[in-house]
mmCIF file of C-alpha atoms in Angstrom:
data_model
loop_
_atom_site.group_PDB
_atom_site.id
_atom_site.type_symbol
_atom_site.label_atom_id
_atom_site.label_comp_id
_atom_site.label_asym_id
_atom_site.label_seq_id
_atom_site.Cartn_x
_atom_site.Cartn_y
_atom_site.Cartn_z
ATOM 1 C CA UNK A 269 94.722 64.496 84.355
ATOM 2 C CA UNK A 270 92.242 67.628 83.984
ATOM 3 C CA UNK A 271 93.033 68.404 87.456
ATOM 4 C CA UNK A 272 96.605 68.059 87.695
ATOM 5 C CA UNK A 273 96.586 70.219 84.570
ATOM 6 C CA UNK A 274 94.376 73.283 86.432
ATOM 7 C CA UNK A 275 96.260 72.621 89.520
ATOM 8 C CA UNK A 276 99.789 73.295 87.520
ATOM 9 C CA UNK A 277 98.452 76.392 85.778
ATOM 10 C CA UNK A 278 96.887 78.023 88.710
ATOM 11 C CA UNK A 279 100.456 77.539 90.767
ATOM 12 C CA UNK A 280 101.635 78.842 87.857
ATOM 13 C CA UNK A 281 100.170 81.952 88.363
ATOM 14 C CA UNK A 282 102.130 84.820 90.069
ATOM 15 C CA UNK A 283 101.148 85.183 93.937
ATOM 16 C CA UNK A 284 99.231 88.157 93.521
ATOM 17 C CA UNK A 285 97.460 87.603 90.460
ATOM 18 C CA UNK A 286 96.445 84.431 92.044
ATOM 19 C CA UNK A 287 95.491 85.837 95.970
ATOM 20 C CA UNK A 288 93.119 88.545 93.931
ATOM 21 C CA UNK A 289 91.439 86.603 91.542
ATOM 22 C CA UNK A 290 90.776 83.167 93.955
ATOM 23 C CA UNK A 291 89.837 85.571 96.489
ATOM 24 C CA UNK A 292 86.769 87.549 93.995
ATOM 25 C CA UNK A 293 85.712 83.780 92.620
ATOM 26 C CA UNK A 294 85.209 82.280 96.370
ATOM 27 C CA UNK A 295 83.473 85.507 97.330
ATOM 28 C CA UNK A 296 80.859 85.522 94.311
ATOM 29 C CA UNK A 297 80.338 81.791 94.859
ATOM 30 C CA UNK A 298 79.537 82.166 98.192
ATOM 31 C CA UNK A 299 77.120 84.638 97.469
ATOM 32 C CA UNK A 300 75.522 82.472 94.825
ATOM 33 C CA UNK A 301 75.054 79.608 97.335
ATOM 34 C CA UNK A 302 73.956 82.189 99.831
ATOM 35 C CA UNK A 303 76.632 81.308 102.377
ATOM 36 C CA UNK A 304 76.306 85.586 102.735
ATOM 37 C CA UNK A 305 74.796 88.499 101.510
ATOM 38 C CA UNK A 306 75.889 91.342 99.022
ATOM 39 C CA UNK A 307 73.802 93.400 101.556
ATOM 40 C CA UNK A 308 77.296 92.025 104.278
ATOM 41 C CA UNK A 309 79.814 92.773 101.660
ATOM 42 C CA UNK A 310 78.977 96.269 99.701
ATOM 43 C CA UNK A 311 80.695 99.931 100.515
ATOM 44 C CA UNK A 312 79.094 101.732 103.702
ATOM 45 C CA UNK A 313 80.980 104.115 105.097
ATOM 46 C CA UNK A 314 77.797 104.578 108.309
ATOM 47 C CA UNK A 315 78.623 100.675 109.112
ATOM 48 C CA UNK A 316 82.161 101.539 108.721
ATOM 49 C CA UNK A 317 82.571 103.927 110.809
ATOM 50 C CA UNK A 318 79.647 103.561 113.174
ATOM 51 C CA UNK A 319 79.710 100.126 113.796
ATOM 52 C CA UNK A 320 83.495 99.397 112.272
ATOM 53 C CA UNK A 321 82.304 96.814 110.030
ATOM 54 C CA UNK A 322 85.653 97.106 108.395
ATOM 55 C CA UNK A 323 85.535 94.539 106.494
ATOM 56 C CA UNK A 324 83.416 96.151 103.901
ATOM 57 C CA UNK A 325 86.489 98.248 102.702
ATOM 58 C CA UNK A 326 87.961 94.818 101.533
ATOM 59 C CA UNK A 327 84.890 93.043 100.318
ATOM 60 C CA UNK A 328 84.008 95.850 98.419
ATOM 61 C CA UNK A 329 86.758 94.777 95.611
ATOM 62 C CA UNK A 330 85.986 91.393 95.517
ATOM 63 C CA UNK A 331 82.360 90.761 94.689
ATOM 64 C CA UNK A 332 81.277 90.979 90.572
ATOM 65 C CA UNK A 333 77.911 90.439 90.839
ATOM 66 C CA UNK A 334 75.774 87.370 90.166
ATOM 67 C CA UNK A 335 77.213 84.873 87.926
ATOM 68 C CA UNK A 336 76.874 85.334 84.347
ATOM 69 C CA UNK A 337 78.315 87.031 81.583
ATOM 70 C CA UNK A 338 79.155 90.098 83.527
ATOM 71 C CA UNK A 339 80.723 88.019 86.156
ATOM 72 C CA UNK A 340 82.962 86.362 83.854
ATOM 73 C CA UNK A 341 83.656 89.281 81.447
ATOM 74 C CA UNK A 342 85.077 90.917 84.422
ATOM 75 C CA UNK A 343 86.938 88.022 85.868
ATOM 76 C CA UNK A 344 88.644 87.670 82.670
ATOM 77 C CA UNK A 345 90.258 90.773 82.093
ATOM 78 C CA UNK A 346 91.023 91.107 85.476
ATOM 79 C CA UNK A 347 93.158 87.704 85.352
ATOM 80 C CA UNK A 348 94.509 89.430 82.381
ATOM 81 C CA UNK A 349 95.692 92.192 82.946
ATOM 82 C CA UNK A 350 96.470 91.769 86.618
ATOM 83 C CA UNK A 351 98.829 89.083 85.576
ATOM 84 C CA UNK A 352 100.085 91.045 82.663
ATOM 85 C CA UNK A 353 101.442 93.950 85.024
ATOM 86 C CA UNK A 354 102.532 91.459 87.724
ATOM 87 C CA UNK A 355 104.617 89.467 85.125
ATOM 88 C CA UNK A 356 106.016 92.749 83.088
ATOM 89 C CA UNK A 357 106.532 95.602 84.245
ATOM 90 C CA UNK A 358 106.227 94.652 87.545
ATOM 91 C CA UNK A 359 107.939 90.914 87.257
ATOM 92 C CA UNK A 360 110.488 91.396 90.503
ATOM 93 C CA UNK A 361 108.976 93.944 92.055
ATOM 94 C CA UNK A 362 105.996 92.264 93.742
ATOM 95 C CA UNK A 363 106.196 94.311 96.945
ATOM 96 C CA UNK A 364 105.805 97.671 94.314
ATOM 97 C CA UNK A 365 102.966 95.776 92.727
ATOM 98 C CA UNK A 366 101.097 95.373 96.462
ATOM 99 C CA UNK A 367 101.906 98.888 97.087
ATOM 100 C CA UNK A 368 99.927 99.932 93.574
ATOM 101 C CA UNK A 369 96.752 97.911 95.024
ATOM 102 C CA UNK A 370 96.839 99.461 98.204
ATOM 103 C CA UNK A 371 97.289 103.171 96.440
ATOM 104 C CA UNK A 372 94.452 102.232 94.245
ATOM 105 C CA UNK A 373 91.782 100.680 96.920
ATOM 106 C CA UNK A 374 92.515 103.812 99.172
ATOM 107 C CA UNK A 375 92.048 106.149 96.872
ATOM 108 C CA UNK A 376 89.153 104.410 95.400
ATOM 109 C CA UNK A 377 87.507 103.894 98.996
ATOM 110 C CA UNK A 378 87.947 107.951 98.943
ATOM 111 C CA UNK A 379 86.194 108.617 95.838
ATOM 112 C CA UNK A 380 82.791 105.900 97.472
ATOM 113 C CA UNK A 381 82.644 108.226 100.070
ATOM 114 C CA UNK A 382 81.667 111.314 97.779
ATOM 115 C CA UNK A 383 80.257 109.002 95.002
ATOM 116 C CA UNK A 384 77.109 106.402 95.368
ATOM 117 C CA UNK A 385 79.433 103.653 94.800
ATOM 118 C CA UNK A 386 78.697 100.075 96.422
ATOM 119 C CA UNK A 387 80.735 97.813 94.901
ATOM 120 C CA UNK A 388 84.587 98.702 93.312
ATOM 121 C CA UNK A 389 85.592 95.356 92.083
ATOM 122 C CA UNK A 390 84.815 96.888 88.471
ATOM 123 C CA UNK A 391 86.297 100.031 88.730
ATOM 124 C CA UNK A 392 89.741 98.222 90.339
ATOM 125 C CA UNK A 393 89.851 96.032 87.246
ATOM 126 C CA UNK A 394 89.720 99.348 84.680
ATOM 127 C CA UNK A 395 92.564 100.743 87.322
ATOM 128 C CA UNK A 396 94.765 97.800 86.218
ATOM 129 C CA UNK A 397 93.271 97.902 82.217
ATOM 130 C CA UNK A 398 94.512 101.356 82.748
ATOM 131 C CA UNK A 399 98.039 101.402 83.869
ATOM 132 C CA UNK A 400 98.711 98.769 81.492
ATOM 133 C CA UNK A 401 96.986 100.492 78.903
ATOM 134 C CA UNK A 402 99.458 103.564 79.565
ATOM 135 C CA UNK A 403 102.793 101.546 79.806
ATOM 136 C CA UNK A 404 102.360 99.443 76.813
ATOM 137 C CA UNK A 405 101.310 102.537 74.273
ATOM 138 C CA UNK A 406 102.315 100.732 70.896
ATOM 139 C CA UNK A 407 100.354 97.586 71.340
ATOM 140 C CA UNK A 408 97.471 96.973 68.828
ATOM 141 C CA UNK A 409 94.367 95.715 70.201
ATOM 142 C CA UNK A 410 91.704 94.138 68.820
ATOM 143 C CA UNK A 411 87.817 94.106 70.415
ATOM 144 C CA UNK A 412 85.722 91.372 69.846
ATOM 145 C CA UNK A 413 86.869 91.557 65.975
ATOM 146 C CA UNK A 414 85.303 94.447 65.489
ATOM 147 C CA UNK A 415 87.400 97.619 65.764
ATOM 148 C CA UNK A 416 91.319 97.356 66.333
ATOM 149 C CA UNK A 417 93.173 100.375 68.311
ATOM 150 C CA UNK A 418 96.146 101.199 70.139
ATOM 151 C CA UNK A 419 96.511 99.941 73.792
ATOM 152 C CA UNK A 420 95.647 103.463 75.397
ATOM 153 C CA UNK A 421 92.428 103.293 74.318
ATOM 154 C CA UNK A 422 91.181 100.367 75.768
ATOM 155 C CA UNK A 423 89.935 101.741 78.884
ATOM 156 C CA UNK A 424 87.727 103.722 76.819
ATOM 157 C CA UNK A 425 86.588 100.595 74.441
ATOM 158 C CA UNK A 426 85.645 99.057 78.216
ATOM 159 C CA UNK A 427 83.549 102.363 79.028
ATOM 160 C CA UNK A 428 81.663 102.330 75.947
ATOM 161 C CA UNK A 429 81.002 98.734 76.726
ATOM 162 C CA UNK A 430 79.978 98.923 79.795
ATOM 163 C CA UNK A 431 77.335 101.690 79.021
ATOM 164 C CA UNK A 432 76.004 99.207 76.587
ATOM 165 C CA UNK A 433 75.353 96.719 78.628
ATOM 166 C CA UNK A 434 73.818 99.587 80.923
ATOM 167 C CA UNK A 435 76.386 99.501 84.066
ATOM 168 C CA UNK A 436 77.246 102.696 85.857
ATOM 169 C CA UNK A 437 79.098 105.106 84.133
ATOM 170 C CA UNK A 438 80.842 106.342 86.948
ATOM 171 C CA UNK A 439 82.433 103.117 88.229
ATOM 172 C CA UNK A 440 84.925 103.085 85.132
ATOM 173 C CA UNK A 441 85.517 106.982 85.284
ATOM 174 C CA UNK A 442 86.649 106.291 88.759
ATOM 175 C CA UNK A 443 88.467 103.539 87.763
ATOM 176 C CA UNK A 444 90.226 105.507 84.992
ATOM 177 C CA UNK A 445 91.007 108.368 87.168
ATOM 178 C CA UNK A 446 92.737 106.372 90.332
ATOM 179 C CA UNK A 447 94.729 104.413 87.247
ATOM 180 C CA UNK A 448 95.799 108.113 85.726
ATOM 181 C CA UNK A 449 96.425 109.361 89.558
ATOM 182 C CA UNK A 450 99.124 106.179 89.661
ATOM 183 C CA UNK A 451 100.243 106.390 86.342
ATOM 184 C CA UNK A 452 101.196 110.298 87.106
ATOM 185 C CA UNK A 453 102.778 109.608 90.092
ATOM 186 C CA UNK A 454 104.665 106.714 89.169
ATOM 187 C CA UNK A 455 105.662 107.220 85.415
ATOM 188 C CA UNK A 456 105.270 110.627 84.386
ATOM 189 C CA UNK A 457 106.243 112.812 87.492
ATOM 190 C CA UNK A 458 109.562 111.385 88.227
ATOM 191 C CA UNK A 459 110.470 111.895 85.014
ATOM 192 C CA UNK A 460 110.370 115.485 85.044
ATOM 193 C CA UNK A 461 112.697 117.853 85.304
ATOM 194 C CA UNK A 462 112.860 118.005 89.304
ATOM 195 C CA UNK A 463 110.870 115.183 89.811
ATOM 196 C CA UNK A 464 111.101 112.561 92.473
ATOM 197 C CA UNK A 465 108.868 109.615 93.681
ATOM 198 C CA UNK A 466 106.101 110.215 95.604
ATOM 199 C CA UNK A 467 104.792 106.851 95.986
ATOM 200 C CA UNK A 468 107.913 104.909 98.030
ATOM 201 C CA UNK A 469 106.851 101.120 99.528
ATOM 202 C CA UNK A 470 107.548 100.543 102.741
ATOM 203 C CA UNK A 471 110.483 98.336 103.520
ATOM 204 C CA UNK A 472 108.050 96.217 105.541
ATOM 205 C CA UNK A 473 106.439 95.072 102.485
ATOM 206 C CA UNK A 474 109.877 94.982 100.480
ATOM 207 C CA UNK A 475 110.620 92.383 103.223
ATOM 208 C CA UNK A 476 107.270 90.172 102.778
ATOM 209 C CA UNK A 477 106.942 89.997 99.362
ATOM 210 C CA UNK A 478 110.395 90.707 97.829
ATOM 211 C CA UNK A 479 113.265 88.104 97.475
ATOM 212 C CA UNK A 480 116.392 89.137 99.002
ATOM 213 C CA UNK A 481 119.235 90.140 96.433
ATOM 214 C CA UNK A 482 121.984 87.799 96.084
ATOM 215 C CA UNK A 483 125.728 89.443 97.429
ATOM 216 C CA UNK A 484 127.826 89.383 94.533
ATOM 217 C CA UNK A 485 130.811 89.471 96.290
ATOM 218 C CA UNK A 486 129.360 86.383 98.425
ATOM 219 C CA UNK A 487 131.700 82.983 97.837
ATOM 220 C CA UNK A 488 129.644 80.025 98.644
ATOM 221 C CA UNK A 489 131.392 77.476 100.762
ATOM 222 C CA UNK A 490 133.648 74.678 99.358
ATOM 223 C CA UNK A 491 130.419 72.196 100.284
ATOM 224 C CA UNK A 492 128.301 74.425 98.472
ATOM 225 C CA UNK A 493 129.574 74.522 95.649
ATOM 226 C CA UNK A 494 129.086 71.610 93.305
ATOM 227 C CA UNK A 495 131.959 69.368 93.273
ATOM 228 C CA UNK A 496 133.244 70.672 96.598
ATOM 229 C CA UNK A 497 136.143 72.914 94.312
ATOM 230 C CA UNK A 498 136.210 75.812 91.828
ATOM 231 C CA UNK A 499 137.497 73.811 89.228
ATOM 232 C CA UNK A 500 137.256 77.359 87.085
ATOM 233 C CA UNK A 501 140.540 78.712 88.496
ATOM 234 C CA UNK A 502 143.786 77.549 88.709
ATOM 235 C CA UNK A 503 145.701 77.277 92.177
ATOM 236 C CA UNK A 504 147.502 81.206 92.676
ATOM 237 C CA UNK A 505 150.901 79.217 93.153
ATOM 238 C CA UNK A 506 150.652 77.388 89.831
ATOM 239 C CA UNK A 507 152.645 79.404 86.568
#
């Protein structure tokens, strides 16, 4: 019963949402039954580009750190808040919501190249904290029961957190900046007086991830309809 129960709620979950977050729990698992190494996983751009381990660029988003409280703490908000954007202001637009991850892990992967940054799993999850943070401005939040703000200021509550529990400071600045970088392209820019979009997704991944709109001037078939006949209208030679 306990299983079909899980098993409902994680279908449940929106694709993305679920790809992300199954993909950063099998990767810390197998690293805490030392089916691989952090040392095969973490951000080098010499093995990158020397020896095109390329797969570093993705694993670098996916691994939390040993399991504990810091593990979960950041699995948690990003199922959040991941699923959050997916399922509001994002809910239809899944292909737009891919295109955000790939605009933050690039510019992310840019930022490890010029900062000492080995893992970006952390930093991706304040990107997301972020843009949701920005796009629901009136929402009150509450930490822990201890102080209660407005939704903007959350990424900052997560900064001061994290320097408490003595993480990196700059792996939430970066985080916060790619988030701002999106946020500016996305929201704010367009919406200026001769703004336009700069961030367009492909029709590619429109196509892959994006159900294709309806026709509205498309008449189903007599034997697709139910009942075989528009019962709704009346016969054109009938007064």
């Amino acid at each position: 019963m306990a299983y079909q129960t899980f098993r409902q709620e994680y279908m449940q979950m929106p694709v993305v949402t679920r790809a992300y977050t199954t993909a950063c729990v099998i990767t810390t698992l197998a690293v805490q039954l030392d089916l691989v190494s952090p040392f095969q996983l973490y951000f080098n751009p010499i093995l990158i580009v020397e020896q095109f381990q390329l797969w570093r660029l993705v694993t670098t988003f996916l691994f939390f750190g040993a399991v504990g409280f810091n593990f979960f703490f950041n699995m948690i908000f990003t199922y959040r808040y991941c699923r959050m954007l997916e399922e509001g202001s994002f809910r239809g637009r899944t292909a737009d919501f891919v295109m955000m991850f790939l605009f933050g892990g690039i510019c992310m992967i840019m930022f490890a190249f010029f900062v000492n940054l080995l893992f970006l799993g952390q930093a991706f999850t304040i990107m997301l904290v972020y843009v949701w943070s920005r796009r629901n401005p009136f929402v009150r939040m509450n930490f822990f029961g201890l102080i209660n703000f407005q939704a903007p200021y959350l990424p900052w509550v997560l900064l001061g957190f994290s320097v408490l529990l003595g993480n990196a400071i700059w792996v939430d600045l970066v985080g916060m900046a790619v988030g701002h970088m999106y946020y500016f392209v996305e929201d704010v820019f367009p919406n200026q007086r001769g703004g336009f979009r700069l961030l367009n997704t492909p029709q590619i991944l429109k196509s892959l991830f994006d159900a294709h709109p309806q026709d509205p001037d498309y008449t189903p078939l007599p034997e697709d309809r139910p009942g075989g006949f528009n019962w709704g209208e009346r016969p054109q030679n009938q007064q």
